Amino acid sequence: MDTTGSIDHSVVSALPDVAEILETKQLGESTWATASRVRVLHKSGREEDYFMKVSVGYNGREALKGEFESTSAIYSITPDFCPKPIAWGTFASDPESHFYICKFYEFTQGVPEPVSFCEKLARLHSDHSSPNGKFGFHCVTYNGNLPQDNSWSDSWEEFFANGLRHILNVREERAGPNAELDALLPSLFDRVIPRLLRPLETDGRKILPSLVHGDLWCGNAGITDESTGVGIVYDPASFWAHNEYELGNWRPKRNKFTRQYFQEYHSHIPQSEPQEDYDDRNALYSLFNAVKLALAKGYRHIDGAHAYGNEKEIGEAIKESGIPRQEIFVTSKLPQTWHEPADVERALDESLRDLQLDYVDLYLMHFPHAYKAGESNNTIRHPSGNDKPVIDYNLSRRYPETWQAMEKLVVSGKALSIGLSNFNVLKTKRILEIAKIIPAVNQVEVHPYLPQHELQQFSAQHGIIIMAHQPLGGRPVSVVRGHPGETFPTEDQKVCLSWAVQRGIPVVPKSVSEVHMGQNLRLKRLPEDMFAVVDRLSLEKGPLRFLNPSRHIGFDIFDEMNDQPVEDRAPWDSN
């Protein structure tokens, strides 16, 4: 009796000596693959579990082939450091569906203990058996759904630069052009990469190609022995590289490879010369991996804030979605009653509790001005009963000190990056005068009737990304609307969003409509003549600002002549 018919014949044929398929259980799925455990009974009477990944289409086939070839290469050098690869192929029943099979492991949560883990990794990297002595790999390997350029190169600098150019080209294909990024790239390729990588291979120095896993973060390493903490790596995207490239993925604290892992690794393999460049090289390798992660995973950006009152709901939604944390980009914002430097970390802690997260990807100072804080940091309202907030004028001028407190959040790992929101040029300059960490982002109102050209130009000069809130004109609450009776003149939301993206400005449009959400993701490049028309709209009637709290707080935070507030009272304060 044939008891293998519940699974594709090509899979059964690839498994050794199968008498019966006992069970096939789906373990999970991503955007591009499905994972299952296959339990078989061998003809010898022994039961065994195998891991099977299934993907579809050309890229799915090539990704699984790359994973098999990568795992096979690692296994040939360090068989105790990865699952034994079994086979890859195409379903007999469906030529568009493909599979990869390896030995199955039950993993214990956490990262493997550093001593044995780093010894195995160093053993892998110490084998310099590149088939032709060059940097590269014999086939394309995929980091998630991102095909890597593994073309052979004699020089590590050349291979690295070609690989980075490739992923930046993929970024433009998937996300569109970015003028600000394009302006930075000549310095990266003409100055930074040669300065940090060329010394590895000049002045009598030489590096030998090492086989790297290629995507070694905590999600691709697992504990196989709970009692000892010993573990293995899996899901590789390998190529022959500078061994230190592997450690770039360890730099972000979220990946859980602490300083001890670096120390254990380098107890086996010393830092490459010149050692004084080591940390900067590691930062460069970390940048490469960060770009690949963003492309491969396709970040979901959730833009939240304490003031929106929905962070508990966001936390529940993230938890229920089942989407891995690394695939979600979460932004939160410091509210105006928490600007006192001693309160800043507590504010983020409160948001993290509500979000049920260990860290946020981006934390913004929501506004430059501060409110008087009452019990539990609630807003104190004006005693006249006009429902306006009581301003903390002293703290509203000390926003650079608030920024310095935010910088400590990056050091602690609770915020991976920090930025500003609703800051004009004048106030951004004051931040830059004292900043040890340059703001990553300034999220401001941007739309065709408030293009913010000057602010964008200034920010680009200092490496700050302008991000657009209310890119469709927005509908902020009436008390802060600059034009309460004005309707937004442009009806085609895709034109507004495409115009902003084409300027290199990320957008965070608000929508509760599934149709609109889908439309917001399907943007097309505007023809140059249409782009020019949209870009000139603000000249016809002057800037139209929808978010303007001046009537609510009594001073203009967007004043470019004076750093407001100048006075210590509002127009509605009694004498």
XYZ file of C-alpha atoms in Angstrom:
575
model
C 0.000 0.000 0.000
C 1.328 3.465 -0.918
C 1.234 5.599 2.226
C 3.282 8.494 0.792
C 0.585 9.919 -1.479
C -0.324 12.857 0.764
C 2.880 14.651 -0.188
C 4.335 15.455 -3.601
C 6.202 12.587 -5.244
C 9.347 14.672 -5.825
C 9.619 15.358 -2.088
C 9.155 11.684 -1.215
C 11.797 10.713 -3.765
C 14.250 13.203 -2.260
C 13.902 11.730 1.239
C 16.067 8.703 2.012
C 14.484 5.234 2.380
C 10.926 6.380 3.157
C 8.389 3.717 3.949
C 5.609 6.024 5.087
C 4.814 9.724 5.582
C 3.442 9.852 9.111
C 2.621 13.574 9.404
C 3.062 16.900 7.672
C 2.569 19.910 9.945
C 2.793 23.552 8.842
C 5.044 25.568 11.152
C 4.634 29.068 9.743
C 4.788 31.226 6.663
C 6.229 34.471 5.389
C 5.400 36.548 2.344
C 7.484 34.274 0.116
C 7.681 30.824 1.750
C 5.869 28.245 3.888
C 7.665 26.056 6.450
C 6.562 22.562 7.535
C 7.755 19.603 9.554
C 7.587 16.262 7.734
C 7.644 13.132 9.930
C 8.556 9.925 8.129
C 8.945 6.240 8.904
C 12.070 4.831 7.306
C 12.151 1.332 5.881
C 14.387 0.390 8.813
C 11.505 1.190 11.179
C 13.108 4.402 12.475
C 11.044 7.610 12.634
C 12.671 10.922 11.681
C 11.608 14.562 11.268
C 12.627 16.795 8.375
C 12.213 20.518 7.841
C 10.677 21.535 4.506
C 10.374 25.011 3.050
C 8.142 25.624 0.017
C 8.154 28.651 -2.270
C 6.742 29.483 -5.699
C 7.889 31.049 -8.948
C 11.329 31.715 -10.369
C 12.613 33.714 -7.402
C 11.217 31.131 -5.016
C 13.090 28.373 -6.831
C 16.361 30.315 -6.949
C 16.070 31.301 -3.268
C 15.638 27.672 -2.183
C 18.476 26.564 -4.434
C 20.662 29.280 -2.868
C 19.706 28.144 0.636
C 20.569 24.528 -0.200
C 23.909 25.475 -1.756
C 24.741 27.801 1.175
C 23.860 25.194 3.792
C 25.797 22.541 1.877
C 28.885 24.750 1.794
C 28.695 25.466 5.533
C 27.992 21.797 6.312
C 31.049 20.684 4.317
C 33.292 22.767 6.621
C 31.433 22.695 9.966
C 28.825 19.901 9.981
C 28.088 20.588 13.659
C 27.096 24.198 12.934
C 24.035 23.864 10.641
C 21.290 21.368 9.724
C 22.274 18.618 7.321
C 20.897 19.633 3.902
C 18.953 16.874 2.139
C 17.662 18.170 -1.192
C 15.965 20.894 -3.136
C 13.746 20.605 -6.195
C 10.431 21.224 -7.932
C 7.082 19.565 -7.244
C 6.110 16.937 -9.783
C 2.484 18.009 -9.403
C 3.144 21.752 -9.816
C 6.160 23.058 -11.762
C 5.719 26.502 -10.156
C 6.174 25.161 -6.596
C 9.603 24.319 -5.188
C 10.998 22.790 -1.988
C 14.073 22.664 0.214
C 14.564 19.914 2.813
C 17.015 19.579 5.702
C 17.252 17.899 9.086
C 14.650 19.161 11.581
C 15.543 20.624 14.996
C 13.379 21.632 17.938
C 14.859 24.930 19.079
C 14.858 26.403 22.564
C 14.158 30.136 22.668
C 17.211 32.406 22.832
C 20.594 32.711 21.169
C 23.245 29.989 21.565
C 25.826 30.436 24.316
C 28.823 32.417 23.025
C 31.796 30.103 23.719
C 30.935 27.123 21.510
C 28.976 29.262 19.040
C 31.893 31.590 18.312
C 34.369 28.700 18.170
C 32.297 27.079 15.421
C 31.865 30.358 13.559
C 35.615 31.020 13.737
C 36.275 27.493 12.471
C 33.986 28.173 9.505
C 35.712 31.468 8.759
C 39.205 29.961 9.092
C 38.655 27.664 6.133
C 39.823 29.682 3.148
C 38.814 27.207 0.451
C 37.117 29.537 -1.987
C 37.087 27.440 -5.193
C 38.966 30.072 -7.190
C 40.476 32.136 -4.393
C 38.051 34.980 -5.089
C 35.225 36.763 -3.269
C 31.717 35.722 -4.349
C 29.702 32.525 -4.689
C 28.931 30.014 -7.444
C 25.204 30.849 -7.465
C 22.809 33.609 -6.440
C 21.795 33.519 -2.783
C 18.793 35.321 -1.344
C 18.531 37.401 1.808
C 14.803 36.937 2.364
C 13.338 37.855 -1.015
C 16.386 39.899 -2.034
C 18.716 38.318 -4.623
C 22.345 39.151 -3.849
C 24.980 39.915 -6.468
C 27.559 37.189 -5.834
C 29.635 37.789 -8.972
C 33.261 36.775 -8.401
C 35.767 39.549 -7.638
C 39.497 39.513 -6.953
C 39.138 42.384 -4.456
C 36.940 42.507 -1.354
C 36.452 46.255 -1.811
C 35.199 45.681 -5.353
C 32.868 42.838 -4.318
C 31.422 44.834 -1.405
C 30.850 47.963 -3.503
C 29.215 45.979 -6.305
C 26.941 44.230 -3.820
C 25.879 47.499 -2.200
C 25.209 49.119 -5.591
C 23.052 46.118 -6.447
C 20.833 46.371 -3.366
C 20.526 50.147 -3.814
C 19.351 49.538 -7.380
C 16.791 47.071 -6.047
C 15.731 49.698 -3.477
C 15.047 52.200 -6.262
C 13.124 49.624 -8.301
C 10.895 48.799 -5.323
C 10.542 52.193 -3.622
C 11.266 54.768 -6.311
C 13.978 57.421 -6.578
C 15.308 59.284 -3.557
C 17.142 62.512 -4.366
C 18.567 62.864 -0.852
C 19.977 59.341 -0.868
C 21.387 59.827 -4.358
C 23.210 62.938 -3.143
C 24.925 60.943 -0.386
C 26.025 57.983 -2.498
C 29.046 59.543 -4.270
C 30.700 60.185 -0.907
C 29.910 56.647 0.240
C 31.373 54.960 -2.829
C 34.182 57.412 -3.597
C 35.385 58.120 -0.075
C 33.967 55.965 2.730
C 34.265 52.488 1.194
C 37.794 53.029 -0.224
C 38.938 54.618 3.030
C 37.760 51.692 5.181
C 38.211 48.643 2.919
C 41.179 49.422 0.686
C 43.710 49.363 3.557
C 42.769 45.708 4.149
C 44.392 44.804 0.826
C 47.199 47.354 0.399
C 50.611 48.138 1.968
C 51.475 44.447 2.103
C 48.178 43.444 3.766
C 45.942 40.710 2.394
C 42.664 39.096 3.424
C 41.667 35.581 2.394
C 38.046 34.872 1.453
C 36.016 33.250 4.240
C 32.672 31.538 3.814
C 30.069 33.603 5.696
C 26.517 32.735 6.662
C 25.544 36.093 5.177
C 22.512 36.890 7.367
C 23.616 35.937 10.870
C 21.201 37.587 13.296
C 19.397 36.125 16.318
C 16.479 34.958 14.158
C 18.774 32.656 12.171
C 20.469 30.957 15.118
C 18.865 28.531 17.530
C 19.631 26.563 20.690
C 19.551 22.799 20.080
C 20.566 21.684 23.592
C 18.710 23.517 26.350
C 21.007 22.163 29.083
C 24.206 23.508 27.514
C 22.935 26.377 25.349
C 24.760 24.923 22.339
C 23.219 25.832 19.010
C 23.458 26.056 15.250
C 22.765 28.492 12.417
C 20.247 28.120 9.594
C 18.629 29.991 6.671
C 21.980 31.213 5.249
C 22.620 33.523 2.297
C 26.276 32.652 1.894
C 29.222 33.933 -0.118
C 33.000 34.149 0.278
C 33.816 37.426 2.041
C 35.944 39.253 4.577
C 35.227 37.306 7.751
C 34.402 40.474 9.727
C 31.486 41.173 7.383
C 29.558 38.528 9.335
C 29.794 40.606 12.520
C 28.096 43.649 11.010
C 24.746 42.060 11.806
C 25.755 41.812 15.457
C 26.129 45.553 15.920
C 22.427 46.400 16.541
C 21.491 45.466 20.100
C 18.156 44.085 18.921
C 20.028 41.157 17.352
C 21.102 40.021 20.863
C 24.750 39.279 20.071
C 26.353 41.111 22.964
C 29.915 42.355 23.317
C 30.825 38.934 24.753
C 30.221 37.349 21.336
C 32.654 39.777 19.721
C 35.243 39.001 22.388
C 34.846 35.237 22.081
C 35.036 35.383 18.306
C 38.199 37.476 18.316
C 39.822 35.154 20.824
C 40.031 32.780 17.839
C 40.478 35.229 14.957
C 42.107 38.611 15.678
C 40.783 41.848 14.248
C 42.061 42.564 10.752
C 44.687 45.218 10.259
C 44.520 48.144 10.449
C 42.798 47.554 13.787
C 42.153 51.256 14.313
C 39.559 51.028 11.507
C 37.786 48.026 13.049
C 34.775 49.793 14.577
C 34.175 51.926 11.487
C 34.383 48.827 9.265
C 31.855 47.103 11.511
C 29.535 50.111 11.202
C 29.866 49.984 7.398
C 29.054 46.265 7.345
C 26.110 46.922 9.671
C 24.799 49.557 7.237
C 24.934 47.047 4.375
C 22.961 44.505 6.394
C 20.417 47.100 7.530
C 19.636 48.068 3.929
C 19.261 44.408 2.983
C 16.959 43.782 5.947
C 14.679 46.670 5.030
C 14.406 45.437 1.451
C 14.157 41.732 2.192
C 11.561 42.021 4.924
C 9.541 44.919 3.518
C 9.110 46.939 6.719
C 5.620 47.699 7.899
C 5.851 51.216 9.302
C 3.475 51.865 12.202
C 3.492 55.560 13.063
C 2.152 56.033 16.579
C 2.399 58.423 19.501
C 1.558 58.512 23.190
C -0.706 61.483 22.488
C -2.825 59.502 20.015
C -4.026 57.275 22.856
C -3.880 54.127 20.737
C -0.574 52.500 21.647
C -2.240 49.710 23.650
C -4.348 48.863 20.595
C -1.225 48.990 18.387
C 0.536 46.631 20.768
C -2.331 44.156 20.672
C -2.498 44.371 16.877
C 1.231 43.662 16.545
C 0.924 40.734 18.934
C -2.072 39.243 17.133
C -0.610 39.756 13.648
C 2.048 37.093 14.121
C 4.447 39.212 12.076
C 8.019 38.951 13.425
C 9.091 42.077 15.295
C 12.037 42.600 12.946
C 9.621 43.025 10.027
C 7.763 45.933 11.664
C 9.084 49.491 11.945
C 7.477 51.196 14.939
C 7.594 54.943 15.549
C 6.454 56.604 18.779
C 6.650 60.179 20.005
C 7.525 62.017 23.220
C 4.457 63.937 24.484
C 4.651 67.578 25.547
C 4.126 66.904 29.257
C 7.232 64.695 29.437
C 9.887 67.144 28.191
C 11.682 67.419 31.518
C 14.932 65.492 30.872
C 14.381 63.312 33.946
C 10.976 62.242 32.538
C 12.026 61.285 29.007
C 13.006 57.672 29.634
C 9.897 57.092 31.762
C 7.773 58.362 28.883
C 9.267 55.843 26.488
C 8.989 53.081 29.097
C 5.256 53.787 29.330
C 4.901 53.589 25.554
C 6.890 50.347 25.432
C 4.623 48.806 28.074
C 1.548 49.733 26.070
C 3.112 48.549 22.797
C 4.351 45.325 24.465
C 7.768 45.914 22.882
C 11.361 46.018 24.096
C 12.303 48.893 21.792
C 10.975 51.276 19.156
C 12.687 51.766 15.839
C 12.225 55.551 15.897
C 11.344 57.927 18.755
C 10.455 61.528 17.926
C 10.076 64.688 19.997
C 6.455 65.304 18.998
C 6.620 69.121 19.322
C 9.355 71.515 20.432
C 7.186 73.172 23.093
C 6.205 71.754 26.497
C 3.061 71.763 28.624
C 2.855 72.007 32.397
C 2.585 68.474 33.722
C 0.102 67.509 36.385
C -0.515 64.223 38.163
C 0.731 61.240 36.111
C 2.063 63.782 33.601
C -1.415 64.757 32.469
C -1.873 68.130 30.804
C -2.872 70.983 33.125
C -5.616 73.098 31.534
C -5.935 76.886 31.769
C -7.839 78.019 34.906
C -10.130 80.203 32.806
C -11.856 77.073 31.526
C -10.961 77.747 27.870
C -9.547 74.186 27.681
C -6.168 75.451 26.450
C -3.029 73.871 27.929
C -0.861 75.691 30.449
C 2.515 76.205 28.790
C 5.782 75.463 30.580
C 7.641 78.409 29.070
C 11.007 77.617 30.616
C 10.929 74.000 29.442
C 9.666 75.073 26.023
C 12.976 76.914 25.545
C 15.031 73.994 26.873
C 14.138 71.527 24.139
C 17.875 70.973 23.384
C 18.171 69.489 26.898
C 15.196 67.255 26.131
C 17.058 66.095 23.024
C 20.133 65.233 25.071
C 17.951 63.039 27.285
C 16.589 61.334 24.174
C 20.127 60.523 23.037
C 20.483 58.302 26.120
C 17.589 56.187 24.828
C 19.729 55.138 21.872
C 22.593 54.203 24.185
C 20.204 52.072 26.266
C 18.834 50.312 23.172
C 15.232 51.317 23.921
C 15.157 53.452 20.760
C 17.168 52.430 17.715
C 17.019 55.950 16.317
C 15.650 59.342 17.385
C 14.302 62.349 15.565
C 12.135 65.441 15.596
C 8.595 66.335 14.652
C 7.144 69.749 13.759
C 10.528 71.500 13.967
C 11.372 74.412 11.680
C 14.859 75.387 10.481
C 15.561 77.709 13.422
C 14.748 75.126 16.077
C 16.559 72.346 14.193
C 19.700 74.499 14.187
C 19.571 74.726 17.985
C 19.380 70.933 18.211
C 22.357 70.539 15.883
C 24.441 72.901 18.027
C 24.414 70.423 20.937
C 23.594 67.071 19.332
C 25.892 64.085 19.694
C 23.374 62.093 17.641
C 22.055 63.868 14.551
C 18.264 63.559 14.253
C 17.441 60.765 11.828
C 14.096 62.278 10.845
C 12.045 65.448 11.110
C 8.384 64.568 10.605
C 6.530 67.676 9.447
C 3.475 68.683 7.466
C 4.284 68.399 3.752
C 1.861 68.526 0.840
C 1.670 70.431 -2.461
C 0.341 73.548 -0.680
C 3.089 73.418 1.951
C 6.103 71.945 0.096
C 8.724 72.855 2.760
C 11.486 73.225 0.137
C 13.765 75.291 2.376
C 13.421 72.914 5.321
C 14.093 69.906 3.108
C 17.200 71.517 1.605
C 18.565 72.463 5.025
C 17.846 69.012 6.448
C 19.498 67.233 3.521
C 22.679 69.224 4.132
C 22.806 67.778 7.662
C 21.722 64.227 6.871
C 18.204 64.591 8.307
C 15.347 62.922 6.434
C 12.159 64.946 6.068
C 9.106 62.705 6.570
C 5.643 63.951 5.633
C 2.693 63.755 7.957
C -0.640 64.955 6.551
C 0.619 64.517 2.966
C -2.991 64.830 1.816
C -3.623 68.027 3.778
C -4.727 66.148 6.873
C -7.561 66.888 9.228
C -5.989 67.697 12.594
C -8.331 68.594 15.438
C -9.976 71.963 15.029
C -8.047 73.727 17.778
C -4.770 73.362 15.880
C -6.021 73.786 12.329
C -4.406 76.732 10.650
C -7.311 77.056 8.202
C -10.384 75.592 9.979
C -12.743 76.343 7.093
C -10.385 75.396 4.275
C -10.738 72.184 2.309
C -7.754 70.547 0.723
C -7.752 71.561 -2.953
C -6.274 68.402 -4.497
C -8.575 65.409 -4.799
C -6.201 62.805 -6.260
C -4.376 61.347 -3.284
C -2.012 59.308 -5.468
C -0.746 62.475 -7.161
C 0.028 64.060 -3.772
C 1.787 60.967 -2.466
C 3.712 60.336 -5.685
C 4.857 63.972 -5.723
C 6.236 63.660 -2.188
C 7.904 60.284 -2.752
C 9.416 61.580 -5.984
C 11.029 64.365 -3.941
C 12.625 61.725 -1.721
C 10.182 62.348 1.154
C 8.722 59.316 2.976
C 5.009 59.751 3.679
C 2.779 58.536 6.520
C -0.758 58.919 5.139
C -3.573 58.152 7.549
C -6.232 55.789 6.263
C -8.801 53.418 7.743
C -10.035 52.394 4.286
C -8.647 49.133 2.926
C -9.136 50.463 -0.611
C -7.149 53.606 0.156
C -4.450 51.591 1.889
C -4.016 49.536 -1.253
C -3.966 52.621 -3.456
C -1.327 54.242 -1.246
C 0.992 51.316 -1.944
C 0.516 51.426 -5.728
C 2.128 54.735 -6.584
C 3.587 55.598 -9.971
C 6.201 58.139 -10.961
C 4.654 61.403 -12.151
C 5.665 62.672 -15.599
C 8.057 65.605 -15.274
C 5.502 68.139 -16.563
C 2.872 66.990 -14.047
C 5.432 66.969 -11.246
C 6.381 70.576 -12.088
C 2.729 71.671 -12.012
C 2.156 70.106 -8.575
C 5.447 71.519 -7.296
C 4.311 75.075 -8.142
C 0.817 74.893 -6.625
C 1.786 76.683 -3.414
C 2.913 79.741 -5.383
C -0.649 80.402 -6.564
C -2.175 81.239 -3.170
C 0.685 81.047 -0.696
C 1.429 78.286 1.782
C -1.541 76.543 3.366
C -0.669 75.084 6.779
C -3.268 72.798 8.332
C -1.355 71.981 11.516
C -0.721 75.264 13.328
C -1.136 75.285 17.120
C -0.502 79.030 17.546
C -4.159 79.833 18.368
C -4.084 76.984 20.885
C -0.828 77.845 22.687
C -0.414 81.594 22.086
C 2.837 81.655 20.051
C 4.113 80.510 16.659
C 6.435 77.504 16.849
C 7.209 77.930 13.137
C 8.580 81.494 13.507
C 11.952 81.556 11.700
C 12.959 84.979 13.122
C 12.507 84.324 16.846
C 12.846 81.110 18.816
C 9.350 81.069 20.326
C 8.108 81.376 22.990
C 9.750 84.726 23.653
C 7.306 85.897 26.323
C 6.123 84.022 29.405
C 2.406 84.562 28.935
C -0.377 83.833 26.477
C -2.847 86.437 25.118
C -5.621 84.927 27.251
C -3.675 85.099 30.511
C -5.066 87.675 32.970
C -2.840 90.601 33.922
